[in-house]
Tab-separated table of C-alpha atoms and ligand atoms in Angstrom:
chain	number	residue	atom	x	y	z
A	1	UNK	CA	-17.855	13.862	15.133
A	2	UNK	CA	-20.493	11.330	14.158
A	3	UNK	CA	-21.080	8.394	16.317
A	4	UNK	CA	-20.251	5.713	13.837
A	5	UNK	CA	-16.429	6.598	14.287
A	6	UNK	CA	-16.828	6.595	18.450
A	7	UNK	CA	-18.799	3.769	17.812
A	8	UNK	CA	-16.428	1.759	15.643
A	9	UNK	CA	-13.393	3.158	18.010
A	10	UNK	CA	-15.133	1.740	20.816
A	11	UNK	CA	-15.529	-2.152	18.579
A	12	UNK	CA	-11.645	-1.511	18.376
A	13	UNK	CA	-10.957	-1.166	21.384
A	14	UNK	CA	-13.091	-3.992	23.095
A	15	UNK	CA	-11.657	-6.222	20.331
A	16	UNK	CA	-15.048	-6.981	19.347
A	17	UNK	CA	-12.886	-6.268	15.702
A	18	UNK	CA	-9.667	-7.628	15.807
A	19	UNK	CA	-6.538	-8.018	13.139
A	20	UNK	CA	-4.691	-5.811	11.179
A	21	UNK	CA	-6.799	-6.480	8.358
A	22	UNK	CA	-10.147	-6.084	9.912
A	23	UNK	CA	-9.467	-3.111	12.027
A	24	UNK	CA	-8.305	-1.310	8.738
A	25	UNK	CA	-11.236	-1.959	7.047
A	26	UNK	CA	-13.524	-1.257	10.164
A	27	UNK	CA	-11.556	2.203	10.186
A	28	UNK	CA	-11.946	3.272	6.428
A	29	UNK	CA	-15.728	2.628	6.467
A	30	UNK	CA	-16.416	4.897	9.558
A	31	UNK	CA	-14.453	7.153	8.633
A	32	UNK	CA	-16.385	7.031	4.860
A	33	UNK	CA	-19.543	6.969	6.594
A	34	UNK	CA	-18.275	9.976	9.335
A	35	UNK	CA	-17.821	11.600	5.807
A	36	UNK	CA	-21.111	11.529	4.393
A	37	UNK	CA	-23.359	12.253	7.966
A	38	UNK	CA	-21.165	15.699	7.973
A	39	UNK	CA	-22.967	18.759	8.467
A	40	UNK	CA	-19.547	20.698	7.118
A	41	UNK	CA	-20.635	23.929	4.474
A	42	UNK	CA	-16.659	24.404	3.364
A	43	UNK	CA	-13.958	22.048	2.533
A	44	UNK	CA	-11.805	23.065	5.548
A	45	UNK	CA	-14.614	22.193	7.832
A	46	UNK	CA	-14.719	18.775	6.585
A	47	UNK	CA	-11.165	18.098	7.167
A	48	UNK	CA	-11.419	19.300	10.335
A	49	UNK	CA	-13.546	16.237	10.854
A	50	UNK	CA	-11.454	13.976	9.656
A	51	UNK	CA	-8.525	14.534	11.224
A	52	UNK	CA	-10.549	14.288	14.606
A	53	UNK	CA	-11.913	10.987	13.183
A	54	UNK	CA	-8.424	9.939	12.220
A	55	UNK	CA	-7.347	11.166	15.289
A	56	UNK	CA	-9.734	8.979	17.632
A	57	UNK	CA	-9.159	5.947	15.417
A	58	UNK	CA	-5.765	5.459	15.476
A	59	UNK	CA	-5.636	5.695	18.830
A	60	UNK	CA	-8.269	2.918	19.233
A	61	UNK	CA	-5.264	0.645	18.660
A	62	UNK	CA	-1.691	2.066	18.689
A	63	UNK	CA	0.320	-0.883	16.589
A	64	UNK	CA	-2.080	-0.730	13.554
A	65	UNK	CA	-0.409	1.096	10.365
A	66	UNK	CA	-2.222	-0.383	7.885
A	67	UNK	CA	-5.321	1.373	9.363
A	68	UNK	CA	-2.892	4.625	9.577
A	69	UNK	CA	-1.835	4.027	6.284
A	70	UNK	CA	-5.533	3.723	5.105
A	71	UNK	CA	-6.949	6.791	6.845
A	72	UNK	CA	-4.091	8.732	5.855
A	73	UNK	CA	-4.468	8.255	2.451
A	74	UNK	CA	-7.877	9.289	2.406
A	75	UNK	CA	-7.730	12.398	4.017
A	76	UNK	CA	-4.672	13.071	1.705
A	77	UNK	CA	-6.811	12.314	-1.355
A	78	UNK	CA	-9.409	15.288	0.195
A	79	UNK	CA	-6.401	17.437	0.759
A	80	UNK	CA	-5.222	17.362	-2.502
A	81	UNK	CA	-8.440	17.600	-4.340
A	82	UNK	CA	-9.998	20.069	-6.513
A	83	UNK	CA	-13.357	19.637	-6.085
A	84	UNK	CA	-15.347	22.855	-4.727
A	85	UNK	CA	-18.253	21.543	-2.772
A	86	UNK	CA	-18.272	18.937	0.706
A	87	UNK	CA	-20.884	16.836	-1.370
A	88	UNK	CA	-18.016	16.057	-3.894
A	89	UNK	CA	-14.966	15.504	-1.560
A	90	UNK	CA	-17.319	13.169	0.149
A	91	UNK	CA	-17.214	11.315	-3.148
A	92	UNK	CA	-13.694	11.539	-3.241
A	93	UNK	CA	-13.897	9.732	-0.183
A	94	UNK	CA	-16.151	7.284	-1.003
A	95	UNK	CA	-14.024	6.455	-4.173
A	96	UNK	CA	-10.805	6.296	-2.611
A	97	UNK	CA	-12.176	4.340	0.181
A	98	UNK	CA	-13.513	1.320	-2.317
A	99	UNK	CA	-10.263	1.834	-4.026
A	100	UNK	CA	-8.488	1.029	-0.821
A	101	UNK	CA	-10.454	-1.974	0.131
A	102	UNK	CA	-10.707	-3.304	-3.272
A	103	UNK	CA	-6.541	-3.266	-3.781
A	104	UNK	CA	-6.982	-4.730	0.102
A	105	UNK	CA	-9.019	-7.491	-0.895
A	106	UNK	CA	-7.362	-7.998	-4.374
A	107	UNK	CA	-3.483	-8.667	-1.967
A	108	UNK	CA	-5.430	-11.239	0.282
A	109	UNK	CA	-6.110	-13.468	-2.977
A	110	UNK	CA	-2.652	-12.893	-3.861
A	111	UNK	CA	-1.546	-13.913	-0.859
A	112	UNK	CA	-3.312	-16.834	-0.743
A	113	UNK	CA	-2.599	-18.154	-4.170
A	114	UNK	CA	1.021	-17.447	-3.486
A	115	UNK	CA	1.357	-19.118	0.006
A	116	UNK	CA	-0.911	-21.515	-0.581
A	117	UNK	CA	1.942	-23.379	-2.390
A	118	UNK	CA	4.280	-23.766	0.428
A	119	UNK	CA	1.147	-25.803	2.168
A	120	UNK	CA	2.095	-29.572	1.460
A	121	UNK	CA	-0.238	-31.945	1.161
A	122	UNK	CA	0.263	-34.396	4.184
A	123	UNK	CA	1.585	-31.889	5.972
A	124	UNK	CA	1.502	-30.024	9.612
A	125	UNK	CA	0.839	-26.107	10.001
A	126	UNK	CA	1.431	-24.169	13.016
A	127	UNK	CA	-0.153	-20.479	13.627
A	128	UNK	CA	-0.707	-18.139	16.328
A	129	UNK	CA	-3.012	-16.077	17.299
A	130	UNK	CA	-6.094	-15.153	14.498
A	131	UNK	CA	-4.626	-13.497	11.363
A	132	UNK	CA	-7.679	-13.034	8.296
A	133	UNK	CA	-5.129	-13.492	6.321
A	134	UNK	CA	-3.639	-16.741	7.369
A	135	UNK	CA	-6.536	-18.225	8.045
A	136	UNK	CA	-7.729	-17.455	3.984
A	137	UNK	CA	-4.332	-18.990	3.389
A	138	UNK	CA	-4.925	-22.170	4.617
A	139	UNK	CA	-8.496	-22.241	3.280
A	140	UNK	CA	-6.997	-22.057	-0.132
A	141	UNK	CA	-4.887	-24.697	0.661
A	142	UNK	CA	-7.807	-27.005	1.457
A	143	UNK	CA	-9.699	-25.096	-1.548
A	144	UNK	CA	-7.060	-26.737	-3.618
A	145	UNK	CA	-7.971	-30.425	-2.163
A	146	UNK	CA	-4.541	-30.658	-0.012
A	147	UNK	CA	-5.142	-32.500	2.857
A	148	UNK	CA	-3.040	-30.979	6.186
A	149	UNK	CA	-3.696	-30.350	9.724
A	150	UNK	CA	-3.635	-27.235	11.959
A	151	UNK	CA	-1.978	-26.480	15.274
A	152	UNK	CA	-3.288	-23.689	16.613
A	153	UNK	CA	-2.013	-21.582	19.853
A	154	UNK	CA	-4.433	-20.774	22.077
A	155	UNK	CA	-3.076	-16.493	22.085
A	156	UNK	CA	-3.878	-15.899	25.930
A	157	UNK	CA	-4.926	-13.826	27.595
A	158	UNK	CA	-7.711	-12.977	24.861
A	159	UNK	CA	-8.082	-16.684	23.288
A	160	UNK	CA	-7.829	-15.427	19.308
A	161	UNK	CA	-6.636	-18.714	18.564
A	162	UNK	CA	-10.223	-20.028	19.186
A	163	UNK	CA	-11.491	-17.858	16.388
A	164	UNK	CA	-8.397	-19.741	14.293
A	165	UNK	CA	-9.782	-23.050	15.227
A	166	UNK	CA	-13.541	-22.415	14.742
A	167	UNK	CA	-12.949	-20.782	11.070
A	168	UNK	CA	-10.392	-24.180	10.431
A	169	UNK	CA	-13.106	-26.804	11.393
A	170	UNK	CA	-15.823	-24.959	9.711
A	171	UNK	CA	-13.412	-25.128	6.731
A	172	UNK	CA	-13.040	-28.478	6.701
A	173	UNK	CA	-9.501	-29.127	8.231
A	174	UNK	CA	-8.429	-31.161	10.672
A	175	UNK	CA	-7.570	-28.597	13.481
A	176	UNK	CA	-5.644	-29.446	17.351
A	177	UNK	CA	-5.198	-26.516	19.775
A	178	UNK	CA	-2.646	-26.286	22.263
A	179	UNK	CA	-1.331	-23.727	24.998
A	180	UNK	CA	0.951	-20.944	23.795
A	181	UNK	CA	3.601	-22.709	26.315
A	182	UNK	CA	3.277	-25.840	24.433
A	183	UNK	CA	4.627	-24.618	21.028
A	184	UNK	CA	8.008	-26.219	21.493
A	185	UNK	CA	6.786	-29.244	22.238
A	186	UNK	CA	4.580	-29.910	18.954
A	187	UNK	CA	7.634	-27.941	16.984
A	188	UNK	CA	8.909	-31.186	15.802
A	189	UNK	CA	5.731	-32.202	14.407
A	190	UNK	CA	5.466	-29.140	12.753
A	191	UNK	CA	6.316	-28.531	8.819
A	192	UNK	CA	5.032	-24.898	8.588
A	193	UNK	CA	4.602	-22.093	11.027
A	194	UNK	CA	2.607	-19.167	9.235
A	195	UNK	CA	1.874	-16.202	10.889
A	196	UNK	CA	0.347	-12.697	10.237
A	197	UNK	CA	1.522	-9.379	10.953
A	198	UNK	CA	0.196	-5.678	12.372
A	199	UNK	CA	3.492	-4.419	11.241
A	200	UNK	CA	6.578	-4.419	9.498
A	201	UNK	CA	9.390	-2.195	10.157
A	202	UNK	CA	11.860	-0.702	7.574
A	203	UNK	CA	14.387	-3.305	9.084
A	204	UNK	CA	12.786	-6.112	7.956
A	205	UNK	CA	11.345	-6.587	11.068
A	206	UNK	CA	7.551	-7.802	12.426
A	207	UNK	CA	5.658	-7.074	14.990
A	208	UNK	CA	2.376	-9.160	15.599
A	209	UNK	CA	0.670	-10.681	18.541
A	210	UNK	CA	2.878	-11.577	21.851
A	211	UNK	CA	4.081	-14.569	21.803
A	212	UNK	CA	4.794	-14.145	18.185
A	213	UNK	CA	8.715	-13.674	19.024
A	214	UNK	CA	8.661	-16.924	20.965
A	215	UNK	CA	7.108	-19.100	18.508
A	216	UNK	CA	10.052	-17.970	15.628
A	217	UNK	CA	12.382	-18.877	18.273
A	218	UNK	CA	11.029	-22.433	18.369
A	219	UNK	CA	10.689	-22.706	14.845
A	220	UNK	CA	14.372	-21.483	14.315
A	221	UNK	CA	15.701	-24.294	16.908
A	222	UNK	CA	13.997	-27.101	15.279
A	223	UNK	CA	14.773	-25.730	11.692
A	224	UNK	CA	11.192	-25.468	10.902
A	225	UNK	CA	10.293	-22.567	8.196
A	226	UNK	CA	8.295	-19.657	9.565
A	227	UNK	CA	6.645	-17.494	7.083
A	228	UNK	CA	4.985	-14.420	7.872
A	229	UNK	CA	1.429	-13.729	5.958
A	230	UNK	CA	0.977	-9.764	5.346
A	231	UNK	CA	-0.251	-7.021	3.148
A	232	UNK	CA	3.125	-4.922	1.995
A	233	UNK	CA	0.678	-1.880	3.462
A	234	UNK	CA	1.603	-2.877	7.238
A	235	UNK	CA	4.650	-1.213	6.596
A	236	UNK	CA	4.834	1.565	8.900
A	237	UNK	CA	6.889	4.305	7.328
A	238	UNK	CA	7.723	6.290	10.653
A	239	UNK	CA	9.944	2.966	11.227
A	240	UNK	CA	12.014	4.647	8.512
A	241	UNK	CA	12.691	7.897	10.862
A	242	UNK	CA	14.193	6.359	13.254
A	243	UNK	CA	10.848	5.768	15.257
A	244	UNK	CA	10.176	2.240	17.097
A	245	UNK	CA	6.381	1.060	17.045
A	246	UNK	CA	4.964	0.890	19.780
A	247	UNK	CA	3.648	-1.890	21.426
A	248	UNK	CA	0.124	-1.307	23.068
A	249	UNK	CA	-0.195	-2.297	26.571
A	250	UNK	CA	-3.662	-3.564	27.340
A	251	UNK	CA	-5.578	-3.802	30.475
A	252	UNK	CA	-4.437	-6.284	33.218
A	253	UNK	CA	-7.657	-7.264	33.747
A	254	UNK	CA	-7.414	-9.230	30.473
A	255	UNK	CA	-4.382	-11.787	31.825
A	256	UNK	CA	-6.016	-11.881	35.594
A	257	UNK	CA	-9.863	-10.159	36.081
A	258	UNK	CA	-9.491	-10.459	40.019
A	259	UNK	CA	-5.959	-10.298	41.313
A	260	UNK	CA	-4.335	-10.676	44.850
A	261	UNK	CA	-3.729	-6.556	45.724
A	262	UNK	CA	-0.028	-5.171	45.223
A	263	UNK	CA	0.771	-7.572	42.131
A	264	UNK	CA	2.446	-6.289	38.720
A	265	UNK	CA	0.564	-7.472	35.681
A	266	UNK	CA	1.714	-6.865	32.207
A	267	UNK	CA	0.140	-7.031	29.135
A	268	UNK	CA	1.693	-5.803	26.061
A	269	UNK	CA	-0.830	-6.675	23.013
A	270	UNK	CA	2.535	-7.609	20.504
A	271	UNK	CA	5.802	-8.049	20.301
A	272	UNK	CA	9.122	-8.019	17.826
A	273	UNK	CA	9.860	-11.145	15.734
A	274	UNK	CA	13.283	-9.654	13.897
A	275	UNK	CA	13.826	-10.785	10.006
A	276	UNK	CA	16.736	-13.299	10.876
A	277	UNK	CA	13.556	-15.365	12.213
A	278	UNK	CA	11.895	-15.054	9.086
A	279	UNK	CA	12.138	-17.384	5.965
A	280	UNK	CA	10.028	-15.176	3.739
A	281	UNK	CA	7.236	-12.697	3.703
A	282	UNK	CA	4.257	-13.860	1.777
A	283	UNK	CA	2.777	-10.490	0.019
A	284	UNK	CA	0.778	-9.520	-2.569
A	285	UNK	CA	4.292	-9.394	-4.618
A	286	UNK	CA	5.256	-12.351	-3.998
A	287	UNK	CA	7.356	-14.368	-1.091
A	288	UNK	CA	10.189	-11.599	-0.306
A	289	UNK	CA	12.692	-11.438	1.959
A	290	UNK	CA	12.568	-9.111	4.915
A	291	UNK	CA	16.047	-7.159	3.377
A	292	UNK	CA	14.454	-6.203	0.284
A	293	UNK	CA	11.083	-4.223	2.116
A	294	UNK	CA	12.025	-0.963	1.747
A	295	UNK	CA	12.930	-1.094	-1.841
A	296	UNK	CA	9.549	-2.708	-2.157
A	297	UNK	CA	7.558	-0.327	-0.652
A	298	UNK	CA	9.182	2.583	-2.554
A	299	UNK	CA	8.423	0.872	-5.699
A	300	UNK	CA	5.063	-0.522	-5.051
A	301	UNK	CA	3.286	2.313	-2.620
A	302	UNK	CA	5.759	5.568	-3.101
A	303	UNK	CA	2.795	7.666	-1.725
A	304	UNK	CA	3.421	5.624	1.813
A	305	UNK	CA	6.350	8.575	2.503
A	306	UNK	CA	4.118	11.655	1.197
A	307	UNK	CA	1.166	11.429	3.432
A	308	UNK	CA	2.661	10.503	6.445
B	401	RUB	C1	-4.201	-10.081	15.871
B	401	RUB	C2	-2.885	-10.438	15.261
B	401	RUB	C3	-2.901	-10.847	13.810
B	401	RUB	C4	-2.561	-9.635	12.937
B	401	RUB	C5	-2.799	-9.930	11.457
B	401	RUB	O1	-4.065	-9.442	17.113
B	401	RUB	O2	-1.837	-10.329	15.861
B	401	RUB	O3	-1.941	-11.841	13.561
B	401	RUB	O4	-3.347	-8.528	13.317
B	401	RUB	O5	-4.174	-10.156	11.231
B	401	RUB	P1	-5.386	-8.826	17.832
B	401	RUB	P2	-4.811	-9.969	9.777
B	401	RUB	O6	-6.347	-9.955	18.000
B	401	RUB	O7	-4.884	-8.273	19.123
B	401	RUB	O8	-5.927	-7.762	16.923
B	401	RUB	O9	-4.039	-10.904	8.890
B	401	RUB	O10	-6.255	-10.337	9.923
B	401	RUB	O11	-4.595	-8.553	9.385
């Protein structure tokens, strides 16, 4: 396997890459570039390779299906193919790859043009955690000349929210950061909660980083609208067989580095917001509603079911 997808694995896993969005995209170009370093003579050589690849990356980070989705899709694309020779599957996956991340980048406009609406000028906007996508969101918004403030969590034990709050300043908006605990207590000041996702079951459901769960519970109380920000392509299609996604549990050395000997630390990377907590899903379709997802994704990406 070539070093660029240990290497990028590795990025992954330290979180030197981090959200949904980014560790897709981080994924599909080592596995591109895994693709054109190979030494393979014969097609089934090649996807040997890449389902070793595929196999190291996903489990880099185990609640990411839009980088499953990606990879999947690729190596289905080699699969099917006609081509004789390695040199032109490898441009298969080179052309399916910019494919991908073009249609990737082409939803996060959408999305932002979309959501951007429900940002009021005058207004108060809570998020958690770092989402790309959010954050592009709300730079929109501000594109557009609305004037609004951001609360941002602080997302222990890794601190994402300071990446939130450095990319808000730098835009230009007037940004306030607060502990995760403290949510409730800015709720009422709040007009908008937006937050991203990693995934999105065929219930409707999201999962996206802990505390995630918490926050829609706040915003539900104080009748505040909570809106999650996500690519339709975070849909993860084993949801659909009955399979829950799992939640990655990272090291305890994250939430405490030096702790007294004989203590229980837990730290599960994400956790389940369900749809009832969820005014609307802002996608490259449009603002849906959790119900309608599956219908969506059969429509929009049927080829989600065939390559799994
Ligand atoms: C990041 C996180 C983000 C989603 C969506 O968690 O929960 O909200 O991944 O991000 P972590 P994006 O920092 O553990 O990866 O919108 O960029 O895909």
């Amino acid at each position: 396997m070539h070093e660029s997808v240990l290497d990028t694995a590795e990025r992954i896993k330290r979180l030197e890459v981090q959200g949904a969005r980014n560790v897709a995209i981080a994924a599909i170009k080592a596995i591109e570039e895994g693709a054109k370093r190979s030494k393979a003579k014969k097609k089934q050589a090649l996807l040997k390779e890449l389902s070793e690849a595929k196999t190291v990356l996903f489990a880099s980070r185990e609640t990411e299906p839009l980088m499953r989705n990606a990879i999947r899709y690729i190596l289905y694309a080699v699969e099917k193919s006609d081509e004789g020779s390695v040199r032109e599957l490898v441009d298969v996956v080179s052309q399916v790859s910019s494919q991908f991340l073009g249609d990737l980048e082409r939803s996060k406009e959408k999305i932002a043009e979309v959501g951007s609406k429900r940002v009021s000028n005058g207004s108060k906007v809570l998020t958690h955690c770092h989402s790309s996508t959010v954050t592009n969101l709300l730079r929109k918004a501000k594109d557009e000349g609305k004037s609004f403030e951001v609360v941002c969590t602080e997302s222990r034990p890794v601190f994402q929210g300071r990446i939130t709050a450095k990319e808000m300043l730098d835009a230009g908006i007037e940004t306030t950061l607060i502990v995760d605990s403290a949510v409730r207590y800015f709720m009422n000041e709040v007009d908008l909660v937006v937050v991203g996702a990693d995934a999105i079951t065929s219930e409707g459901n999201i999962i996206n980083k802990i505390g995630t769960s918490m926050v829609a519970l706040a915003a539900k109380e104080a009748r505040t609208p909570l809106y999650v920000v996500s690519e339709l392509l975070k849909f993860d299609p084993a949801t659909i067989q009955g399979n829950y996604e799992i939640i990655e549990e990272r090291n305890s050395s994250e939430v405490w580095a030096d702790p007294p000997s004989g203590l229980t630390i837990r730290n599960p990377a994400f956790d389940v917001t369900r749809r009832e907590f969820i005014h609307g899903i802002i996608c490259e379709e449009g603002i849906i509603s959790p119900h309608s997802i599956n219908e969506l994704i059969t429509r929009k990406y049927p080829w989600i079911f065939e390559v799994t």
